[in-house]
PDB file of C-alpha atoms in Angstrom:
ATOM      1  CA  MET C  13      12.695  13.614  26.187  1.00 38.00           C
ATOM      2  CA  SER C  14      13.046  10.018  27.358  1.00 40.00           C
ATOM      3  CA  LYS C  15      12.794   7.158  24.903  1.00 38.00           C
ATOM      4  CA  ARG C  16       9.532   6.057  26.526  1.00 36.00           C
ATOM      5  CA  LEU C  17       8.009   9.523  26.217  1.00 34.00           C
ATOM      6  CA  SER C  18       9.201   9.742  22.608  1.00 40.00           C
ATOM      7  CA  MET C  19       7.440   6.479  21.808  1.00 37.00           C
ATOM      8  CA  VAL C  20       4.288   7.638  23.551  1.00 38.00           C
ATOM      9  CA  ALA C  21       4.370  10.905  21.617  1.00 41.00           C
ATOM     10  CA  ALA C  22       4.939   9.110  18.320  1.00 40.00           C
ATOM     11  CA  ARG C  23       2.041   6.747  18.956  1.00 40.00           C
ATOM     12  CA  ALA C  24      -0.166   9.642  19.977  1.00 39.00           C
ATOM     13  CA  MET C  25       0.659  11.370  16.691  1.00 42.00           C
ATOM     14  CA  ALA C  26      -0.044   8.162  14.787  1.00 42.00           C
ATOM     15  CA  ALA C  27      -3.392   7.864  16.530  1.00 42.00           C
ATOM     16  CA  ALA C  28      -4.155  11.493  15.686  1.00 42.00           C
ATOM     17  CA  LEU C  29      -3.325  10.908  12.033  1.00 48.00           C
ATOM     18  CA  ALA C  30      -5.408   7.739  11.888  1.00 48.00           C
ATOM     19  CA  THR C  31      -8.335   9.549  13.503  1.00 41.00           C
ATOM     20  CA  PHE C  32      -7.929  12.475  11.123  1.00 43.00           C
ATOM     21  CA  THR C  33      -7.687  10.219   8.075  1.00 53.00           C
ATOM     22  CA  VAL C  34     -10.615   8.002   9.015  1.00 50.00           C
ATOM     23  CA  ALA C  35     -12.779  11.012   9.887  1.00 46.00           C
ATOM     24  CA  ALA C  36     -11.878  12.794   6.661  1.00 48.00           C
ATOM     25  CA  LEU C  37     -12.405   9.765   4.433  1.00 51.00           C
ATOM     26  CA  SER C  38     -15.652   8.786   6.120  1.00 46.00           C
ATOM     27  CA  THR C  39     -17.197  12.046   4.947  1.00 44.00           C
ATOM     28  CA  PHE C  40     -16.545  11.174   1.300  1.00 45.00           C
ATOM     29  CA  THR C  41     -19.183   9.582  -0.864  1.00 43.00           C
ATOM     30  CA  ALA C  42     -18.866   6.607  -3.171  1.00 44.00           C
ATOM     31  CA  GLY C  43     -18.463   7.287  -6.857  1.00 46.00           C
ATOM     32  CA  PRO C  44     -17.130   4.781  -9.388  1.00 47.00           C
ATOM     33  CA  ALA C  45     -19.597   2.013  -8.525  1.00 42.00           C
ATOM     34  CA  ASN C  46     -22.414   4.391  -9.321  1.00 53.00           C
ATOM     35  CA  ALA C  47     -21.176   4.833 -12.877  1.00 68.00           C
ATOM     36  CA  ALA C  48     -18.709   2.022 -13.629  1.00 86.00           C
ATOM     37  CA  PRO C  49     -19.947  -1.430 -14.627  1.00 94.00           C
ATOM     38  CA  VAL C  50     -19.142  -4.554 -12.691  1.00 96.00           C
ATOM     39  CA  CYS C  51     -16.225  -6.372 -14.348  1.00 97.00           C
ATOM     40  CA  PRO C  52     -17.296  -9.491 -16.273  1.00 96.00           C
ATOM     41  CA  GLY C  53     -17.506 -12.426 -13.880  1.00 95.00           C
ATOM     42  CA  ALA C  54     -16.939 -10.225 -10.814  1.00 97.00           C
ATOM     43  CA  GLY C  55     -19.088  -8.613  -8.120  1.00 94.00           C
ATOM     44  CA  GLN C  56     -19.342 -11.568  -5.714  1.00 96.00           C
ATOM     45  CA  PRO C  57     -19.716 -10.781  -1.997  1.00 95.00           C
ATOM     46  CA  THR C  58     -16.526 -10.178  -0.029  1.00 96.00           C
ATOM     47  CA  PHE C  59     -15.837 -11.826   3.335  1.00 96.00           C
ATOM     48  CA  ALA C  60     -13.476 -11.339   6.276  1.00 97.00           C
ATOM     49  CA  VAL C  61     -10.511 -13.686   6.678  1.00 98.00           C
ATOM     50  CA  ALA C  62      -8.731 -12.076   9.666  1.00 98.00           C
ATOM     51  CA  ASN C  63      -9.316  -9.376  12.248  1.00 97.00           C
ATOM     52  CA  PRO C  64      -6.035  -7.967  13.597  1.00 97.00           C
ATOM     53  CA  GLY C  65      -7.712  -4.772  14.794  1.00 96.00           C
ATOM     54  CA  GLY C  66      -6.146  -1.322  14.658  1.00 95.00           C
ATOM     55  CA  ALA C  67      -5.885   0.832  11.547  1.00 95.00           C
ATOM     56  CA  LEU C  68      -4.291  -1.394   8.914  1.00 97.00           C
ATOM     57  CA  GLU C  69      -2.029   0.292   6.350  1.00 95.00           C
ATOM     58  CA  GLY C  70       0.182  -2.319   4.648  1.00 97.00           C
ATOM     59  CA  LEU C  71      -0.599  -5.791   3.269  1.00 98.00           C
ATOM     60  CA  THR C  72       1.556  -8.412   1.574  1.00 98.00           C
ATOM     61  CA  VAL C  73       2.030 -12.205   1.394  1.00 98.00           C
ATOM     62  CA  ASP C  74       5.172 -14.368   1.507  1.00 98.00           C
ATOM     63  CA  PRO C  75       5.941 -17.475  -0.619  1.00 97.00           C
ATOM     64  CA  ALA C  76       4.485 -19.705   2.122  1.00 97.00           C
ATOM     65  CA  GLY C  77       1.100 -18.003   1.792  1.00 98.00           C
ATOM     66  CA  ARG C  78       1.365 -16.083   5.083  1.00 98.00           C
ATOM     67  CA  ALA C  79      -0.106 -12.575   5.133  1.00 98.00           C
ATOM     68  CA  PHE C  80       1.519  -9.594   6.831  1.00 98.00           C
ATOM     69  CA  THR C  81      -0.095  -6.293   7.732  1.00 98.00           C
ATOM     70  CA  THR C  82       0.814  -3.136   9.689  1.00 97.00           C
ATOM     71  CA  ASP C  83      -1.035  -0.982  12.203  1.00 96.00           C
ATOM     72  CA  LEU C  84      -0.859   2.745  11.550  1.00 92.00           C
ATOM     73  CA  VAL C  85      -1.455   3.565  15.222  1.00 91.00           C
ATOM     74  CA  THR C  86       0.727   1.175  17.235  1.00 93.00           C
ATOM     75  CA  GLY C  87       3.375   0.528  14.578  1.00 94.00           C
ATOM     76  CA  ARG C  88       2.991  -3.213  14.998  1.00 96.00           C
ATOM     77  CA  VAL C  89       3.606  -5.730  12.207  1.00 97.00           C
ATOM     78  CA  PHE C  90       1.248  -8.719  12.219  1.00 98.00           C
ATOM     79  CA  ARG C  91       1.661 -12.142  10.619  1.00 98.00           C
ATOM     80  CA  ILE C  92      -1.411 -14.220   9.740  1.00 98.00           C
ATOM     81  CA  ASP C  93      -0.416 -17.781   8.864  1.00 98.00           C
ATOM     82  CA  PHE C  94      -3.571 -18.648   6.903  1.00 98.00           C
ATOM     83  CA  PRO C  95      -7.091 -17.268   6.413  1.00 98.00           C
ATOM     84  CA  GLY C  96      -8.956 -17.580   9.693  1.00 98.00           C
ATOM     85  CA  ALA C  97      -5.795 -17.775  11.808  1.00 98.00           C
ATOM     86  CA  PRO C  98      -5.159 -15.228  14.566  1.00 98.00           C
ATOM     87  CA  ALA C  99      -2.984 -12.223  13.773  1.00 98.00           C
ATOM     88  CA  VAL C 100       0.317 -12.524  15.645  1.00 98.00           C
ATOM     89  CA  PRO C 101       2.362  -9.347  16.278  1.00 97.00           C
ATOM     90  CA  ILE C 102       5.974 -10.091  15.292  1.00 97.00           C
ATOM     91  CA  ALA C 103       7.628  -6.657  15.328  1.00 97.00           C
ATOM     92  CA  THR C 104       7.115  -2.952  15.976  1.00 95.00           C
ATOM     93  CA  VAL C 105       8.543  -0.110  13.913  1.00 94.00           C
ATOM     94  CA  PRO C 106      10.974   2.194  15.758  1.00 90.00           C
ATOM     95  CA  SER C 107       9.161   5.488  15.231  1.00 81.00           C
ATOM     96  CA  GLY C 108       5.662   6.510  14.271  1.00 75.00           C
ATOM     97  CA  GLY C 109       3.015   4.484  12.507  1.00 86.00           C
ATOM     98  CA  GLY C 110       3.503   1.277  10.590  1.00 92.00           C
ATOM     99  CA  GLY C 111       3.292   1.935   6.856  1.00 93.00           C
ATOM    100  CA  ALA C 112       3.813   0.060   3.617  1.00 96.00           C
ATOM    101  CA  LEU C 113       5.191  -3.464   3.188  1.00 98.00           C
ATOM    102  CA  ALA C 114       7.416  -4.818   0.417  1.00 98.00           C
ATOM    103  CA  TRP C 115       9.928  -7.602  -0.264  1.00 98.00           C
ATOM    104  CA  THR C 116      13.595  -7.414  -1.204  1.00 96.00           C
ATOM    105  CA  PRO C 117      14.907  -9.755  -3.920  1.00 96.00           C
ATOM    106  CA  ASP C 118      16.506 -11.924  -1.208  1.00 93.00           C
ATOM    107  CA  GLY C 119      13.264 -12.272   0.768  1.00 93.00           C
ATOM    108  CA  LYS C 120      13.549  -9.646   3.505  1.00 94.00           C
ATOM    109  CA  LEU C 121      10.278  -8.035   4.576  1.00 98.00           C
ATOM    110  CA  LEU C 122      10.603  -4.249   4.365  1.00 98.00           C
ATOM    111  CA  VAL C 123       8.361  -2.172   6.615  1.00 97.00           C
ATOM    112  CA  GLY C 124       7.923   1.560   6.186  1.00 94.00           C
ATOM    113  CA  TYR C 125       7.533   3.803   9.217  1.00 91.00           C
ATOM    114  CA  GLY C 126       6.807   7.470   9.825  1.00 83.00           C
ATOM    115  CA  ALA C 127       3.210   7.177   8.603  1.00 66.00           C
ATOM    116  CA  ASP C 128       2.013   9.307  11.499  1.00 60.00           C
ATOM    117  CA  ALA C 129       0.775  12.842  12.106  1.00 58.00           C
ATOM    118  CA  ARG C 130       4.163  14.288  11.172  1.00 58.00           C
ATOM    119  CA  VAL C 131       3.464  13.648   7.478  1.00 57.00           C
ATOM    120  CA  ILE C 132       0.921  16.482   7.575  1.00 58.00           C
ATOM    121  CA  SER C 133       3.891  18.866   7.755  1.00 57.00           C
ATOM    122  CA  GLY C 134       4.793  17.856   4.205  1.00 52.00           C
ATOM    123  CA  ASP C 135       8.179  16.879   2.806  1.00 56.00           C
ATOM    124  CA  SER C 136      10.405  19.080   4.951  1.00 57.00           C
ATOM    125  CA  ARG C 137      10.953  16.814   7.966  1.00 65.00           C
ATOM    126  CA  ARG C 138      11.982  13.613   6.184  1.00 70.00           C
ATOM    127  CA  GLN C 139      11.512  11.688   9.407  1.00 75.00           C
ATOM    128  CA  ALA C 140      10.403   8.422   7.830  1.00 86.00           C
ATOM    129  CA  GLY C 141      12.390   5.310   7.151  1.00 91.00           C
ATOM    130  CA  ILE C 142      12.357   1.575   6.461  1.00 96.00           C
ATOM    131  CA  ILE C 143      13.282  -1.427   8.564  1.00 96.00           C
ATOM    132  CA  ALA C 144      13.931  -5.015   7.485  1.00 97.00           C
ATOM    133  CA  VAL C 145      12.042  -7.691   9.417  1.00 97.00           C
ATOM    134  CA  ASP C 146      12.718 -11.422   9.477  1.00 96.00           C
ATOM    135  CA  PRO C 147       9.249 -12.833   8.643  1.00 96.00           C
ATOM    136  CA  ASP C 148       9.870 -15.917  10.794  1.00 95.00           C
ATOM    137  CA  THR C 149      11.502 -14.521  13.947  1.00 95.00           C
ATOM    138  CA  GLY C 150      10.438 -10.874  13.819  1.00 95.00           C
ATOM    139  CA  ALA C 151      14.059  -9.733  14.202  1.00 96.00           C
ATOM    140  CA  VAL C 152      14.382  -6.097  13.136  1.00 96.00           C
ATOM    141  CA  ALA C 153      17.292  -4.382  11.384  1.00 96.00           C
ATOM    142  CA  PRO C 154      17.576  -0.773  10.126  1.00 95.00           C
ATOM    143  CA  TYR C 155      17.334  -0.398   6.357  1.00 96.00           C
ATOM    144  CA  ALA C 156      16.961   3.284   5.364  1.00 95.00           C
ATOM    145  CA  VAL C 157      16.299   6.695   6.924  1.00 92.00           C
ATOM    146  CA  GLY C 158      15.653  10.207   5.641  1.00 89.00           C
ATOM    147  CA  LEU C 159      12.523   9.583   3.587  1.00 90.00           C
ATOM    148  CA  SER C 160       9.555  11.916   3.375  1.00 82.00           C
ATOM    149  CA  ALA C 161       7.234   8.976   4.129  1.00 80.00           C
ATOM    150  CA  ALA C 162       6.626   5.334   3.246  1.00 86.00           C
ATOM    151  CA  ASN C 163       2.846   5.106   2.818  1.00 88.00           C
ATOM    152  CA  GLY C 164       3.417   3.100  -0.356  1.00 94.00           C
ATOM    153  CA  MET C 165       6.486   1.042  -1.221  1.00 96.00           C
ATOM    154  CA  ALA C 166       7.717  -1.052  -4.151  1.00 98.00           C
ATOM    155  CA  VAL C 167      10.983  -2.875  -4.906  1.00 98.00           C
ATOM    156  CA  SER C 168      12.503  -3.504  -8.337  1.00 98.00           C
ATOM    157  CA  HIS C 169      14.201  -6.697  -9.469  1.00 97.00           C
ATOM    158  CA  ASP C 170      17.599  -5.095  -8.831  1.00 97.00           C
ATOM    159  CA  GLY C 171      16.650  -4.035  -5.301  1.00 97.00           C
ATOM    160  CA  ILE C 172      15.771  -0.362  -5.758  1.00 98.00           C
ATOM    161  CA  VAL C 173      13.055   0.702  -3.302  1.00 98.00           C
ATOM    162  CA  TYR C 174      10.460   3.396  -4.028  1.00 97.00           C
ATOM    163  CA  ALA C 175       8.506   5.097  -1.212  1.00 94.00           C
ATOM    164  CA  THR C 176       5.578   7.546  -1.417  1.00 92.00           C
ATOM    165  CA  ASN C 177       3.939  10.242   0.733  1.00 86.00           C
ATOM    166  CA  ASP C 178       0.187  10.711   0.352  1.00 77.00           C
ATOM    167  CA  PHE C 179       0.189  13.951   2.375  1.00 75.00           C
ATOM    168  CA  ALA C 180       2.921  15.664   0.332  1.00 78.00           C
ATOM    169  CA  ASP C 181       4.756  15.464  -2.997  1.00 88.00           C
ATOM    170  CA  LEU C 182       8.046  13.596  -2.799  1.00 91.00           C
ATOM    171  CA  ILE C 183       8.648  10.032  -3.942  1.00 94.00           C
ATOM    172  CA  GLY C 184      11.860   8.636  -2.521  1.00 94.00           C
ATOM    173  CA  ARG C 185      14.263   6.072  -3.877  1.00 96.00           C
ATOM    174  CA  VAL C 186      16.622   3.833  -1.890  1.00 97.00           C
ATOM    175  CA  TYR C 187      19.461   2.169  -3.766  1.00 96.00           C
ATOM    176  CA  PRO C 188      21.026  -1.220  -2.925  1.00 94.00           C
ATOM    177  CA  ASN C 189      24.193   0.600  -1.788  1.00 92.00           C
ATOM    178  CA  ASP C 190      22.094   2.307   0.955  1.00 92.00           C
ATOM    179  CA  VAL C 191      22.019   5.705  -0.752  1.00 95.00           C
ATOM    180  CA  VAL C 192      18.696   7.464  -0.095  1.00 94.00           C
ATOM    181  CA  GLN C 193      17.345   9.905  -2.704  1.00 95.00           C
ATOM    182  CA  ALA C 194      14.349  11.423  -0.947  1.00 91.00           C
ATOM    183  CA  ASP C 195      13.398  13.575  -3.951  1.00 93.00           C
ATOM    184  CA  TRP C 196      13.651  11.095  -6.836  1.00 96.00           C
ATOM    185  CA  GLY C 197      10.181  12.088  -8.024  1.00 95.00           C
ATOM    186  CA  SER C 198       7.388  14.479  -7.188  1.00 94.00           C
ATOM    187  CA  LEU C 199       3.657  13.849  -7.473  1.00 94.00           C
ATOM    188  CA  PRO C 200       1.116  15.402  -5.096  1.00 91.00           C
ATOM    189  CA  SER C 201      -0.537  12.863  -2.788  1.00 88.00           C
ATOM    190  CA  ALA C 202       1.057   9.781  -4.360  1.00 91.00           C
ATOM    191  CA  ASN C 203      -0.155   6.818  -2.307  1.00 92.00           C
ATOM    192  CA  GLY C 204       0.336   3.132  -2.752  1.00 92.00           C
ATOM    193  CA  ALA C 205       3.147   1.970  -5.017  1.00 96.00           C
ATOM    194  CA  VAL C 206       3.617  -1.019  -7.283  1.00 98.00           C
ATOM    195  CA  LEU C 207       6.015  -1.674 -10.152  1.00 98.00           C
ATOM    196  CA  SER C 208       5.111  -3.168 -13.518  1.00 98.00           C
ATOM    197  CA  SER C 209       6.469  -6.664 -14.124  1.00 96.00           C
ATOM    198  CA  ASP C 210       9.352  -5.234 -16.183  1.00 97.00           C
ATOM    199  CA  ASP C 211      10.089  -2.394 -13.693  1.00 98.00           C
ATOM    200  CA  ARG C 212       9.500   0.210 -16.400  1.00 98.00           C
ATOM    201  CA  TYR C 213       6.652   1.948 -14.575  1.00 98.00           C
ATOM    202  CA  LEU C 214       5.859   2.804 -10.985  1.00 98.00           C
ATOM    203  CA  TYR C 215       2.089   2.846 -10.501  1.00 98.00           C
ATOM    204  CA  VAL C 216       0.677   5.047  -7.722  1.00 97.00           C
ATOM    205  CA  SER C 217      -2.750   6.136  -6.629  1.00 96.00           C
ATOM    206  CA  ARG C 218      -3.437   9.821  -5.988  1.00 95.00           C
ATOM    207  CA  THR C 219      -5.546  10.050  -2.843  1.00 89.00           C
ATOM    208  CA  PHE C 220      -6.226  13.607  -1.704  1.00 87.00           C
ATOM    209  CA  VAL C 221      -4.998  15.891  -4.523  1.00 86.00           C
ATOM    210  CA  ASN C 222      -6.408  15.442  -8.046  1.00 88.00           C
ATOM    211  CA  PRO C 223      -7.568  11.895  -7.143  1.00 91.00           C
ATOM    212  CA  GLY C 224      -6.842   9.155  -9.651  1.00 95.00           C
ATOM    213  CA  VAL C 225      -4.131   6.740 -10.777  1.00 97.00           C
ATOM    214  CA  THR C 226      -0.760   7.556 -12.355  1.00 97.00           C
ATOM    215  CA  ARG C 227       2.089   5.545 -13.796  1.00 98.00           C
ATOM    216  CA  ILE C 228       5.583   7.030 -13.637  1.00 98.00           C
ATOM    217  CA  PRO C 229       8.347   5.898 -16.033  1.00 98.00           C
ATOM    218  CA  THR C 230      11.207   4.788 -13.798  1.00 98.00           C
ATOM    219  CA  ASP C 231      13.695   6.251 -16.282  1.00 97.00           C
ATOM    220  CA  ALA C 232      11.771   9.544 -16.551  1.00 98.00           C
ATOM    221  CA  PRO C 233      10.166  10.457 -13.214  1.00 97.00           C
ATOM    222  CA  TRP C 234       9.566  14.001 -14.503  1.00 97.00           C
ATOM    223  CA  ALA C 235       7.009  12.660 -17.017  1.00 97.00           C
ATOM    224  CA  PRO C 236       4.161  10.989 -15.075  1.00 97.00           C
ATOM    225  CA  GLN C 237       1.255   9.606 -17.086  1.00 97.00           C
ATOM    226  CA  SER C 238      -2.245   9.849 -15.642  1.00 96.00           C
ATOM    227  CA  LEU C 239      -4.413   6.774 -16.236  1.00 96.00           C
ATOM    228  CA  VAL C 240      -7.495   7.791 -14.239  1.00 94.00           C
ATOM    229  CA  ASP C 241      -8.700  11.285 -13.337  1.00 93.00           C
ATOM    230  CA  LEU C 242     -11.666  11.292 -10.982  1.00 89.00           C
ATOM    231  CA  GLY C 243     -14.037  14.227 -11.207  1.00 77.00           C
ATOM    232  CA  GLY C 244     -17.547  15.233 -10.258  1.00 69.00           C
ATOM    233  CA  GLY C 245     -18.957  13.082  -7.479  1.00 64.00           C
ATOM    234  CA  ASP C 246     -16.033  10.665  -7.857  1.00 71.00           C
ATOM    235  CA  VAL C 247     -13.494  13.256  -6.685  1.00 62.00           C
ATOM    236  CA  PHE C 248     -13.989  12.134  -3.071  1.00 69.00           C
ATOM    237  CA  ASP C 249     -13.339   8.438  -3.704  1.00 83.00           C
ATOM    238  CA  ALA C 250      -9.759   8.586  -2.301  1.00 87.00           C
ATOM    239  CA  PRO C 251      -7.939   5.843  -4.264  1.00 93.00           C
ATOM    240  CA  ASP C 252      -5.565   4.067  -1.865  1.00 94.00           C
ATOM    241  CA  GLY C 253      -2.961   1.281  -1.797  1.00 95.00           C
ATOM    242  CA  LEU C 254      -3.107  -0.411  -5.185  1.00 97.00           C
ATOM    243  CA  THR C 255      -1.685  -3.549  -6.793  1.00 98.00           C
ATOM    244  CA  LEU C 256      -1.464  -4.960 -10.347  1.00 98.00           C
ATOM    245  CA  ASP C 257      -3.093  -8.043 -11.820  1.00 98.00           C
ATOM    246  CA  SER C 258      -1.268 -10.452 -14.142  1.00 98.00           C
ATOM    247  CA  LEU C 259      -1.842  -8.130 -17.127  1.00 97.00           C
ATOM    248  CA  ASN C 260      -0.343  -5.123 -15.319  1.00 97.00           C
ATOM    249  CA  ARG C 261      -3.783  -3.583 -14.831  1.00 98.00           C
ATOM    250  CA  PRO C 262      -4.072  -1.483 -11.667  1.00 98.00           C
ATOM    251  CA  VAL C 263      -6.436  -2.841  -9.025  1.00 98.00           C
ATOM    252  CA  VAL C 264      -7.396   0.007  -6.715  1.00 97.00           C
ATOM    253  CA  PRO C 265      -9.470   0.301  -3.523  1.00 96.00           C
ATOM    254  CA  MET C 266     -11.600   3.400  -3.110  1.00 94.00           C
ATOM    255  CA  ASN C 267     -11.012   4.014   0.568  1.00 90.00           C
ATOM    256  CA  PRO C 268     -14.292   5.410   1.979  1.00 88.00           C
ATOM    257  CA  SER C 269     -16.616   3.003   0.191  1.00 90.00           C
ATOM    258  CA  GLY C 270     -14.334  -0.016  -0.020  1.00 90.00           C
ATOM    259  CA  GLN C 271     -15.179  -0.477  -3.681  1.00 94.00           C
ATOM    260  CA  VAL C 272     -12.334  -2.222  -5.510  1.00 96.00           C
ATOM    261  CA  VAL C 273     -11.934  -1.340  -9.174  1.00 96.00           C
ATOM    262  CA  ARG C 274      -9.740  -2.527 -12.034  1.00 98.00           C
ATOM    263  CA  VAL C 275      -8.340  -0.006 -14.490  1.00 97.00           C
ATOM    264  CA  ASP C 276      -8.631  -1.373 -18.038  1.00 96.00           C
ATOM    265  CA  GLY C 277      -7.504   1.729 -19.926  1.00 94.00           C
ATOM    266  CA  PRO C 278      -7.350   5.518 -19.743  1.00 93.00           C
ATOM    267  CA  ASN C 279     -10.334   6.534 -17.588  1.00 93.00           C
ATOM    268  CA  GLN C 280     -11.849   3.080 -18.094  1.00 94.00           C
ATOM    269  CA  PHE C 281     -12.495   1.006 -15.010  1.00 94.00           C
ATOM    270  CA  CYS C 282     -14.884  -1.600 -13.709  1.00 96.00           C
ATOM    271  CA  VAL C 283     -15.815  -2.868 -10.251  1.00 96.00           C
ATOM    272  CA  LEU C 284     -14.336  -6.148  -8.978  1.00 97.00           C
ATOM    273  CA  GLY C 285     -16.093  -6.065  -5.636  1.00 96.00           C
ATOM    274  CA  PHE C 286     -17.854  -3.963  -3.052  1.00 92.00           C
ATOM    275  CA  GLY C 287     -15.538  -4.339  -0.095  1.00 80.00           C
ATOM    276  CA  ASN C 288     -15.357  -3.110   3.459  1.00 87.00           C
ATOM    277  CA  ASN C 289     -15.517   0.601   4.212  1.00 91.00           C
ATOM    278  CA  LEU C 290     -12.186   2.407   4.666  1.00 95.00           C
ATOM    279  CA  THR C 291     -10.173  -0.113   2.655  1.00 96.00           C
ATOM    280  CA  SER C 292      -6.584   1.151   2.697  1.00 95.00           C
ATOM    281  CA  VAL C 293      -4.740  -1.426   0.575  1.00 97.00           C
ATOM    282  CA  VAL C 294      -5.198  -4.501  -1.623  1.00 98.00           C
ATOM    283  CA  SER C 295      -2.792  -7.311  -2.485  1.00 98.00           C
ATOM    284  CA  TYR C 296      -2.865 -10.605  -4.323  1.00 98.00           C
ATOM    285  CA  GLY C 297      -1.810 -13.762  -2.511  1.00 98.00           C
ATOM    286  CA  ARG C 298       1.248 -15.905  -3.123  1.00 98.00           C
ATOM    287  CA  GLY C 299       2.205 -19.563  -3.169  1.00 97.00           C
ATOM    288  CA  ASP C 300      -0.112 -22.574  -3.278  1.00 97.00           C
ATOM    289  CA  ARG C 301      -1.571 -22.494   0.242  1.00 98.00           C
ATOM    290  CA  GLY C 302      -2.863 -20.076   2.852  1.00 98.00           C
ATOM    291  CA  PHE C 303      -3.294 -16.653   1.262  1.00 98.00           C
ATOM    292  CA  SER C 304      -2.550 -18.285  -2.070  1.00 98.00           C
ATOM    293  CA  ALA C 305      -1.746 -16.811  -5.473  1.00 98.00           C
ATOM    294  CA  GLY C 306      -4.632 -15.619  -7.592  1.00 98.00           C
ATOM    295  CA  ARG C 307      -6.773 -14.538  -4.638  1.00 98.00           C
ATOM    296  CA  LEU C 308      -7.258 -10.834  -3.958  1.00 98.00           C
ATOM    297  CA  PHE C 309      -7.279  -9.481  -0.404  1.00 98.00           C
ATOM    298  CA  GLY C 310      -7.873  -6.090   1.182  1.00 98.00           C
ATOM    299  CA  ALA C 311      -7.131  -4.498   4.570  1.00 97.00           C
ATOM    300  CA  THR C 312      -8.997  -1.687   6.263  1.00 97.00           C
ATOM    301  CA  PHE C 313      -8.558   1.193   8.682  1.00 95.00           C
ATOM    302  CA  THR C 314     -11.135  -0.650  10.796  1.00 96.00           C
ATOM    303  CA  GLY C 315      -8.759  -3.574  11.427  1.00 97.00           C
ATOM    304  CA  VAL C 316     -10.139  -6.213   9.044  1.00 97.00           C
ATOM    305  CA  VAL C 317      -8.454  -8.298   6.333  1.00 98.00           C
ATOM    306  CA  TYR C 318     -10.942  -9.618   3.777  1.00 98.00           C
ATOM    307  CA  GLU C 319     -11.069 -11.447   0.446  1.00 98.00           C
ATOM    308  CA  ILE C 320     -12.468 -10.069  -2.833  1.00 98.00           C
ATOM    309  CA  PRO C 321     -13.484 -13.138  -4.892  1.00 98.00           C
ATOM    310  CA  GLY C 322     -14.377 -10.986  -7.892  1.00 98.00           C
ATOM    311  CA  GLY C 323     -10.706 -10.080  -8.250  1.00 98.00           C
ATOM    312  CA  PHE C 324      -9.500 -13.673  -8.658  1.00 98.00           C
ATOM    313  CA  ASP C 325      -6.753 -13.923 -11.282  1.00 98.00           C
ATOM    314  CA  PRO C 326      -4.950 -17.299 -11.377  1.00 97.00           C
ATOM    315  CA  ASN C 327      -1.743 -15.724 -12.637  1.00 98.00           C
ATOM    316  CA  ALA C 328      -1.597 -12.776 -10.245  1.00 98.00           C
ATOM    317  CA  HIS C 329       0.498 -12.718  -7.070  1.00 98.00           C
ATOM    318  CA  THR C 330       1.830 -10.399  -4.409  1.00 97.00           C
ATOM    319  CA  ALA C 331       4.060  -7.649  -5.756  1.00 95.00           C
ATOM    320  CA  ALA C 332       7.597  -8.980  -5.231  1.00 95.00           C
ATOM    321  CA  PRO C 333      10.861  -8.788  -7.208  1.00 91.00           C
TER     322      PRO C 333
END
């Protein structure tokens, strides 16, 4: 198969996965907002700050306050220089859909790929990988291959990368010496990934299987600790790409409804805002301008980046080593 046909096939599979995911999630009903209280001082209306289009999967912010997001269908990486600015495509992943975003300790933008229809086959193919992108020029360099997927991604202070697969079980680990351990951990439908400020715990949302939120000790991946278990009408809420506030409390979007909740304790959560439908990921800002620190943003499978004022936390910032 020619390179062009391979790219067309990969994008077709990404489009199929996006269509499947959006269709599946759109049938779910909202849950936590029906039972959970609004967090004190929260609940203000959300509003759009950018409209890249596509099916947005990753979201992060650099020290200059510029936001970056990925398109699950085309594999493009967009940069948005400030709220209200146009989304500029700066790079495209080499294979399959654009996935999670994360930063290395030395400031490289990591972009996961392989978030396409192939993930439905589970962990066996290990066709996903990570590239490094220069956030200014868009120059692309290979970073890691052989992962099950990279729907969620987090990087520790010493440069260890974690990558999740929401359609299967494996959580991969990439070491600074380029060694890839695709089976570091196992948790069905782990999605989103963020490390605690001391790197002791990897927080993940569980989207399709036993929906909820888990934290995994990084020195004991065989002993995950569930923080939220959704049941009853909430079982269809599909928690997606999460982040942490300044107190290491998970902030989680419920994908179909767009409700954004904060987890305050075991099975205790409150609503920060009622966001856009099909919210796939949330992230705090960074720096003192643009998408600045303290402000909470979300991105959607409908191509919108928006702000959640009820999530404002002056000491919170984008997950970065």
